[in-house]
mmCIF file of C-alpha atoms in Angstrom:
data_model
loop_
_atom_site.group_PDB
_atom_site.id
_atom_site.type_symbol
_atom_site.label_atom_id
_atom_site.label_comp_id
_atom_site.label_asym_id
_atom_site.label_seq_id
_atom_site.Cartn_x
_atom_site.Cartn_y
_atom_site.Cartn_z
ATOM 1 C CA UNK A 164 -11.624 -51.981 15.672
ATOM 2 C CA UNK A 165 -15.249 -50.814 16.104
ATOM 3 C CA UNK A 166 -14.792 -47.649 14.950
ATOM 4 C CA UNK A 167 -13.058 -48.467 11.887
ATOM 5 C CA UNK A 168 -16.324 -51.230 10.952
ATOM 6 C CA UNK A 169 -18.175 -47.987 11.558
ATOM 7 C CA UNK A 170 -16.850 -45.864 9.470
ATOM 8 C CA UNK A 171 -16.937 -48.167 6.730
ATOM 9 C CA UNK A 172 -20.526 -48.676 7.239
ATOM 10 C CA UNK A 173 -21.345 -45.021 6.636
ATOM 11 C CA UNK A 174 -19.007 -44.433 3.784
ATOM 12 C CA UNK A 175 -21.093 -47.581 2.483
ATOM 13 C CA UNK A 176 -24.392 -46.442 3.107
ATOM 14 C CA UNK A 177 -23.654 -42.783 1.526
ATOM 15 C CA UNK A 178 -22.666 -44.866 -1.558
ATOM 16 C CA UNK A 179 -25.319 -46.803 -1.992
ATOM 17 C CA UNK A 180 -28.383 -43.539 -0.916
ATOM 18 C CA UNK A 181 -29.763 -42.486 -4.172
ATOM 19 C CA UNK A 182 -29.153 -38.480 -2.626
ATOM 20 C CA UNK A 183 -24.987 -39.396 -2.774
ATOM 21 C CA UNK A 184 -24.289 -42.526 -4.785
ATOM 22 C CA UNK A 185 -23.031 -40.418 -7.677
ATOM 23 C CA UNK A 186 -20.521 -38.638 -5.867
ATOM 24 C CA UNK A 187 -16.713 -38.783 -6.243
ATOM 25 C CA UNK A 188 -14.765 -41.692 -3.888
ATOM 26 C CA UNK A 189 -12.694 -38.717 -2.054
ATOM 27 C CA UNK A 190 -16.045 -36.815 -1.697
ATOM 28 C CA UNK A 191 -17.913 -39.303 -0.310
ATOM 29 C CA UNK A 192 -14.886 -40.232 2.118
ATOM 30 C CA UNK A 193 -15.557 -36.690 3.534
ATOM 31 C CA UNK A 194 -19.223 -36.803 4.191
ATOM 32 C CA UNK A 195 -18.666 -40.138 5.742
ATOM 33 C CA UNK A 196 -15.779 -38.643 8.435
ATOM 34 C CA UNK A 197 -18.385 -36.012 9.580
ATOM 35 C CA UNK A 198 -21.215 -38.075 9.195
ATOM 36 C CA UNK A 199 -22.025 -39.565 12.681
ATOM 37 C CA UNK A 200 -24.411 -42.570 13.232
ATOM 38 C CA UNK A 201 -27.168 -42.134 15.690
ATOM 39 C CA UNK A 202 -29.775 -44.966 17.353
ATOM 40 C CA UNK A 203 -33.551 -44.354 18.756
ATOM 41 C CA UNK A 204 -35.716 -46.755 20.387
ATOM 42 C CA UNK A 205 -38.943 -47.455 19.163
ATOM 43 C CA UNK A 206 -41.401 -44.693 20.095
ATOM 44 C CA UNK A 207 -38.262 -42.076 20.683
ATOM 45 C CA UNK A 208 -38.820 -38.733 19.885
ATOM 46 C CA UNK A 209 -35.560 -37.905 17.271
ATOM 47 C CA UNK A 210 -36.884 -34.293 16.760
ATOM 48 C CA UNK A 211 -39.168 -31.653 17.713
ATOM 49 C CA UNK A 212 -40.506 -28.874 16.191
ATOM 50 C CA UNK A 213 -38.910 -26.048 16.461
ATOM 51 C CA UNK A 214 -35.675 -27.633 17.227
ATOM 52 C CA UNK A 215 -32.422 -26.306 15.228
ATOM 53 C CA UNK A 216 -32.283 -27.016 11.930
ATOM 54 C CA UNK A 217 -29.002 -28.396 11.831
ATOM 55 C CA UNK A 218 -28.616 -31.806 10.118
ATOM 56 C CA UNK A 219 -30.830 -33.911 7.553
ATOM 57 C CA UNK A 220 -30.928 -38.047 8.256
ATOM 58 C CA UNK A 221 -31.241 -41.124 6.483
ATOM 59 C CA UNK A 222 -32.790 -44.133 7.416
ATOM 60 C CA UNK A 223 -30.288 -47.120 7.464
ATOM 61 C CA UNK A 224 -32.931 -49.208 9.706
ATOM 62 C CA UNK A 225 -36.059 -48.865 11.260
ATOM 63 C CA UNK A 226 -39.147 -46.129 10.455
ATOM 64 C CA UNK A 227 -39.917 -42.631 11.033
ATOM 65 C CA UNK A 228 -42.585 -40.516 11.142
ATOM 66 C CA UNK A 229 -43.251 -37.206 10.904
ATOM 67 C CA UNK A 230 -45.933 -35.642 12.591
ATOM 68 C CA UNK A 231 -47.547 -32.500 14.053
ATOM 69 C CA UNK A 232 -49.590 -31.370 16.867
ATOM 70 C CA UNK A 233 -52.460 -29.565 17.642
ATOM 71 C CA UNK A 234 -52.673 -27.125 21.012
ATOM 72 C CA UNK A 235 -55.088 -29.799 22.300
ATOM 73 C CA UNK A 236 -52.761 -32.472 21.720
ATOM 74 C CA UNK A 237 -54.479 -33.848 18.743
ATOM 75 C CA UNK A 238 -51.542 -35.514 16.443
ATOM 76 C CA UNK A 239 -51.429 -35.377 12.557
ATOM 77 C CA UNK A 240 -49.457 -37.925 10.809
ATOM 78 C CA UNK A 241 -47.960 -36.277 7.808
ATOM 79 C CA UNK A 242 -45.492 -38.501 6.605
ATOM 80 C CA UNK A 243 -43.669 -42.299 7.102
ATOM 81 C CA UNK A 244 -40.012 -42.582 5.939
ATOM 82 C CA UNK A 245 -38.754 -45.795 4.774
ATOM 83 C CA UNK A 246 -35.729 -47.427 4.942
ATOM 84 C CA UNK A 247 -33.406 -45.418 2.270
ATOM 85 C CA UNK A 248 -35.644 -42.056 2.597
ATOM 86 C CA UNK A 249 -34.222 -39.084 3.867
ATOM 87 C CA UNK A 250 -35.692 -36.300 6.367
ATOM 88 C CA UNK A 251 -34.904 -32.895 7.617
ATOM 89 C CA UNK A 252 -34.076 -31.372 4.116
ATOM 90 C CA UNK A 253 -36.646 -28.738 5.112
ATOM 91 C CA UNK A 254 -34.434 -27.229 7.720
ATOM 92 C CA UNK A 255 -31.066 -28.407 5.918
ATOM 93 C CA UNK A 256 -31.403 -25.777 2.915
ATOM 94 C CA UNK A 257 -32.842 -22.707 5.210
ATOM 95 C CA UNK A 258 -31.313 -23.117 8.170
ATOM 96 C CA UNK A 259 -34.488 -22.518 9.906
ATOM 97 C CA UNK A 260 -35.800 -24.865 13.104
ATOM 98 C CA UNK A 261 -37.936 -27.781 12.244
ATOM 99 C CA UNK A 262 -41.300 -27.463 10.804
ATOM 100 C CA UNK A 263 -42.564 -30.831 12.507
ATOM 101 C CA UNK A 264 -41.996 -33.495 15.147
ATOM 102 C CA UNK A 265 -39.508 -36.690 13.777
ATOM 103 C CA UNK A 266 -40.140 -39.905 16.112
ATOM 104 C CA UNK A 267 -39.370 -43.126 15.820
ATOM 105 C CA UNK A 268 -42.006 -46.139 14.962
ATOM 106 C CA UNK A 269 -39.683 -48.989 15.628
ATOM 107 C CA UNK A 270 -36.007 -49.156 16.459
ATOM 108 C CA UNK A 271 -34.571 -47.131 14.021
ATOM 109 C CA UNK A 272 -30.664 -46.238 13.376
ATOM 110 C CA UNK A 273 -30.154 -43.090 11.366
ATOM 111 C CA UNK A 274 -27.215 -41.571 9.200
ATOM 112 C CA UNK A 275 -26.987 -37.757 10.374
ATOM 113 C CA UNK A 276 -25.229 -35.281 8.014
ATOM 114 C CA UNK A 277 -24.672 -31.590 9.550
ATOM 115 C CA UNK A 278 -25.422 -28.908 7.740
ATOM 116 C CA UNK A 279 -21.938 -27.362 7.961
ATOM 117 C CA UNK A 280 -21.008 -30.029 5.944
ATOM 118 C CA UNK A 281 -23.400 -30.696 3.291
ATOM 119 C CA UNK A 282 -24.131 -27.147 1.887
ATOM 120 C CA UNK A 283 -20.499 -26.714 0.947
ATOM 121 C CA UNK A 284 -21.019 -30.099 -0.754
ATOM 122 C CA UNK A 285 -24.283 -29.000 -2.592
ATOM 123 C CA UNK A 286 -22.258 -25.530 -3.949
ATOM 124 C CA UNK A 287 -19.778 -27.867 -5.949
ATOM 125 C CA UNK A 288 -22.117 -30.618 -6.660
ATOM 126 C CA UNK A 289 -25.241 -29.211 -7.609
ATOM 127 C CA UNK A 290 -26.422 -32.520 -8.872
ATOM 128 C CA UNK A 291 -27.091 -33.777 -5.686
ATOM 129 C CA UNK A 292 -29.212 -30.284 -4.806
ATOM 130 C CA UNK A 293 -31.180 -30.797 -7.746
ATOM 131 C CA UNK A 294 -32.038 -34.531 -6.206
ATOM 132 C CA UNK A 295 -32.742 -32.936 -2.638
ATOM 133 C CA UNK A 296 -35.280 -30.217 -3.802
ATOM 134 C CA UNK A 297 -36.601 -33.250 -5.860
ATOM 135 C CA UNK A 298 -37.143 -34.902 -2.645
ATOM 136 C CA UNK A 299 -38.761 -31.744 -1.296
ATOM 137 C CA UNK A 300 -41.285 -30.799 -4.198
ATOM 138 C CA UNK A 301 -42.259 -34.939 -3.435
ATOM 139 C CA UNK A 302 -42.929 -34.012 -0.116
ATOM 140 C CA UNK A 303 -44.888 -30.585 -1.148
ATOM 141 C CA UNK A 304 -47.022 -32.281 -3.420
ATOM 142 C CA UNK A 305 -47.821 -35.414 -0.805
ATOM 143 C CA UNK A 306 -48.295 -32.735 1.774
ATOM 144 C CA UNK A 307 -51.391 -30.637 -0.765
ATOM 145 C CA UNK A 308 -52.802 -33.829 -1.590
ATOM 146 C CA UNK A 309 -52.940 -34.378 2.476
ATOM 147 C CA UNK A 310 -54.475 -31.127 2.849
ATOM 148 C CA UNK A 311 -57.352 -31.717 -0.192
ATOM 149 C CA UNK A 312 -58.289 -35.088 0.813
ATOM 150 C CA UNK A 313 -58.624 -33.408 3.962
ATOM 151 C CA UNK A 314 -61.001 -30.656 2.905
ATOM 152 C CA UNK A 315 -62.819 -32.653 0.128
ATOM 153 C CA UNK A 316 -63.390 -36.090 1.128
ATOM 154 C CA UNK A 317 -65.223 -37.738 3.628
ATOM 155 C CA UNK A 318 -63.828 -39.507 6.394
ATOM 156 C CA UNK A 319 -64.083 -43.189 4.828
ATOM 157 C CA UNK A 320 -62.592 -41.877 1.475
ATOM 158 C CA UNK A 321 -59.257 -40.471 3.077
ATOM 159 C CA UNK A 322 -58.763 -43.678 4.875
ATOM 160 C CA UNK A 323 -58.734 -45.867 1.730
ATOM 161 C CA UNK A 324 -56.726 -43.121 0.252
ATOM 162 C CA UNK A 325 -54.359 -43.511 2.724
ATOM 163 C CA UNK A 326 -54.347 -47.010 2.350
ATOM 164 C CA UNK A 327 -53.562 -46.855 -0.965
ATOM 165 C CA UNK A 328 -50.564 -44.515 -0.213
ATOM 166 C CA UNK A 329 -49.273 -47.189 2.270
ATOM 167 C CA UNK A 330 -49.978 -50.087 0.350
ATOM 168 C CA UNK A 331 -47.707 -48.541 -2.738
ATOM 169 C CA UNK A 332 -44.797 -47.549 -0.080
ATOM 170 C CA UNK A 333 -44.948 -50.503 2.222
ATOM 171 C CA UNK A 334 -46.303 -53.055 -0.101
ATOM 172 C CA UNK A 335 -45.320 -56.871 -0.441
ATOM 173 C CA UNK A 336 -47.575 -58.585 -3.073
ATOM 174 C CA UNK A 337 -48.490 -62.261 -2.462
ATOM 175 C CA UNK A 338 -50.973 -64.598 -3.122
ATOM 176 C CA UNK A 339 -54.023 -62.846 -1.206
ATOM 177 C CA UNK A 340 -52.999 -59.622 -2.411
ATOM 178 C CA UNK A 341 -50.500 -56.824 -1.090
ATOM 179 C CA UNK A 342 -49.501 -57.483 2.466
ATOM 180 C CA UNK A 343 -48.758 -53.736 4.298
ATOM 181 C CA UNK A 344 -45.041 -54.556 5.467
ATOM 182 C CA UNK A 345 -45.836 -52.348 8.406
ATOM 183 C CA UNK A 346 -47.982 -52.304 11.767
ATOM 184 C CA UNK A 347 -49.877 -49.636 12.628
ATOM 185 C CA UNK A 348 -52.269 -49.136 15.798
ATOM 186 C CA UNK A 349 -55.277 -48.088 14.616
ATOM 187 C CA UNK A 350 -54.826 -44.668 16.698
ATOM 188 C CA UNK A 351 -51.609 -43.955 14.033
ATOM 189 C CA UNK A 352 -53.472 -44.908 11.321
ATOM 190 C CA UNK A 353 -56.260 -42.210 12.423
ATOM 191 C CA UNK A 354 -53.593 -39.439 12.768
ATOM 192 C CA UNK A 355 -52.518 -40.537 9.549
ATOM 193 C CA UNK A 356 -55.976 -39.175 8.210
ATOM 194 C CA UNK A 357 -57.313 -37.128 10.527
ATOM 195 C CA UNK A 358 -60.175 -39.616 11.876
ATOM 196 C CA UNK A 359 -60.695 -41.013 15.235
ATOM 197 C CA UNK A 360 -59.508 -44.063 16.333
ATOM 198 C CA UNK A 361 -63.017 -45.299 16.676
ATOM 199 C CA UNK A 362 -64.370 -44.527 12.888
ATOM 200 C CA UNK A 363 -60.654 -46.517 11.939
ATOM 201 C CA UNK A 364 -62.119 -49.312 13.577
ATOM 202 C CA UNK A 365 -65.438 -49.080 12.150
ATOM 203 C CA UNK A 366 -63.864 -49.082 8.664
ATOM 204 C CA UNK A 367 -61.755 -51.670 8.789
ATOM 205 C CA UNK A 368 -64.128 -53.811 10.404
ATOM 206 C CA UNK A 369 -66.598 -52.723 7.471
ATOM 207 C CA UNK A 370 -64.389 -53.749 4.946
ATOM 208 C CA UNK A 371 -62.946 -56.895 6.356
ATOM 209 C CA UNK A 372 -66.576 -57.971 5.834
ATOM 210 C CA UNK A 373 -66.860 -56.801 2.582
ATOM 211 C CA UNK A 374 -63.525 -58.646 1.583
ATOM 212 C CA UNK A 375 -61.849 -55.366 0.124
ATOM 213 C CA UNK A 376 -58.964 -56.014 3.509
ATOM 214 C CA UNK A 377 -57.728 -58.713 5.599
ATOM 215 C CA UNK A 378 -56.259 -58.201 8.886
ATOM 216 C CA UNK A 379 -53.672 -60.575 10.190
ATOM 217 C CA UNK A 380 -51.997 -59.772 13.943
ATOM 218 C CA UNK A 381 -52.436 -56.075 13.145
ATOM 219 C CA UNK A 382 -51.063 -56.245 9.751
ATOM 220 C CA UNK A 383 -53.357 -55.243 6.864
ATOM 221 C CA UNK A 384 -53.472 -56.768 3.352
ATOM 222 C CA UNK A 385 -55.577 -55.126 0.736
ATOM 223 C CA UNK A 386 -57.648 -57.989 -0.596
ATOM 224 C CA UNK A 387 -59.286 -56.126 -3.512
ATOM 225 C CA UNK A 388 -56.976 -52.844 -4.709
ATOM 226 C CA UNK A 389 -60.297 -52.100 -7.482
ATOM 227 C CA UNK A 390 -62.555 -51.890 -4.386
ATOM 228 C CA UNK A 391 -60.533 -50.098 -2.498
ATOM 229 C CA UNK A 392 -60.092 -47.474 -5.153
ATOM 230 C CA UNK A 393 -63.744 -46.932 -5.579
ATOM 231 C CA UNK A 394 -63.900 -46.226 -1.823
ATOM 232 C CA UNK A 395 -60.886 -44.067 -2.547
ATOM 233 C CA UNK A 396 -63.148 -41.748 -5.060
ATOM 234 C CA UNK A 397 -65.853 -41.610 -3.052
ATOM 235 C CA UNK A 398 -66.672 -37.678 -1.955
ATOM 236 C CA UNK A 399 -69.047 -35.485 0.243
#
């Protein structure tokens, strides 16, 4: 009985991802009988790089994020996937091992499609191959502004950038403002950038003051969004 509930949840879930909602009944009945369902506790590392690049995943619950490290250990953050977003695409279409680290930021239950099964589907259907490289320029162009803000800005400038970035991703608006629907130590949110922890603190402290942020139990809601993009534009 529990694996029939399950494979009715993944058929379900492939219908409803924007990659494969437009696919054919039969079609998506495939994908979903080699599709497997995997589970990570919070903080568990799901990938590393260099790993084979064998599968792409979908989150059905729970966050990711993708990240890189330095010789010295130093960790950049370079991206957060959602609920609904997809990861691994990289190493899907070539073949090649991962380009990064995937780990978990909360318990997080993923939909895992194997390559052996998805390029055959992207050679009939090139629809949904047109949708995945869309996801991948996305990713391109996220990753060159990373790299910019990085070389251009100053320290304080990337951060609001970055809050920005979360704020429109992770965003609830309410009365106060927009509420960041996601907790982050303030060591992440310096990877994120490419700060130290202590210059995150500094900032946020600064601008709790100046009543462009609010911080609530570790959650951060962006008081004044016209502030914080003036901090945003703000360069060496």
């Amino acid at each position: 009985m529990t694996g029939v509930r399950i494979a009715f949840d993944k058929e379900l879930v492939l219908a409803g991802h924007f990659l494969l909602k437009h696919l054919e009944r039969e079609e998506l009945k495939r994908l979903a009988a080699s599709a497997r369902l995997s589970h990570h506790p919070k903080n568990a590392t799901i990938f590393q790089k260099g790993d084979p690049g064998d599968s792409m995943m979908a989150v059905i619950r729970g966050r990711v994020k993708i990240c890189s490290h330095s010789l010295d250990g130093k960790e950049l953050v370079l991206s957060i996937v959602n609920k609904g977003g997809v990861f691994g695409e990289i190493a899907l279409l070539d073949g090649e091992p991962r380009t990064a680290d995937a780990v978990a930021l909360e318990e997080t239950d993923l939909l895992v499609l194997d390559r052996t099964q998805i390029m055959p589907l992207l050679t009939d259907r090139p629809d949904v191959a047109f949708r995945i490289i869309g996801v991948l320029c996305k990713r391109l162009r996220a990753t060159s502004e990373h790299l910019e803000d990085t070389l251009f800005l100053e320290a304080s400038s990337r951060f609001a950038r970055a809050l920005k970035r979360l704020g429109a991703a992770f965003g609830k608006p309410g009365a106060d403002g927009v509420k960041l629907d996601i907790k982050l130590s303030q060591q992440q949110l310096g990877c994120l950038v490419g700060v130290s922890r202590e210059s995150v603190n500094k900032l946020l402290n600064e601008w709790q003051r100046a009543g462009v942020i609010q911080m609530t139990s570790g959650y951060i809601t962006i008081l004044d969004a016209g502030a914080l993009e003036e901090l945003s534009e703000t360069c060496d």
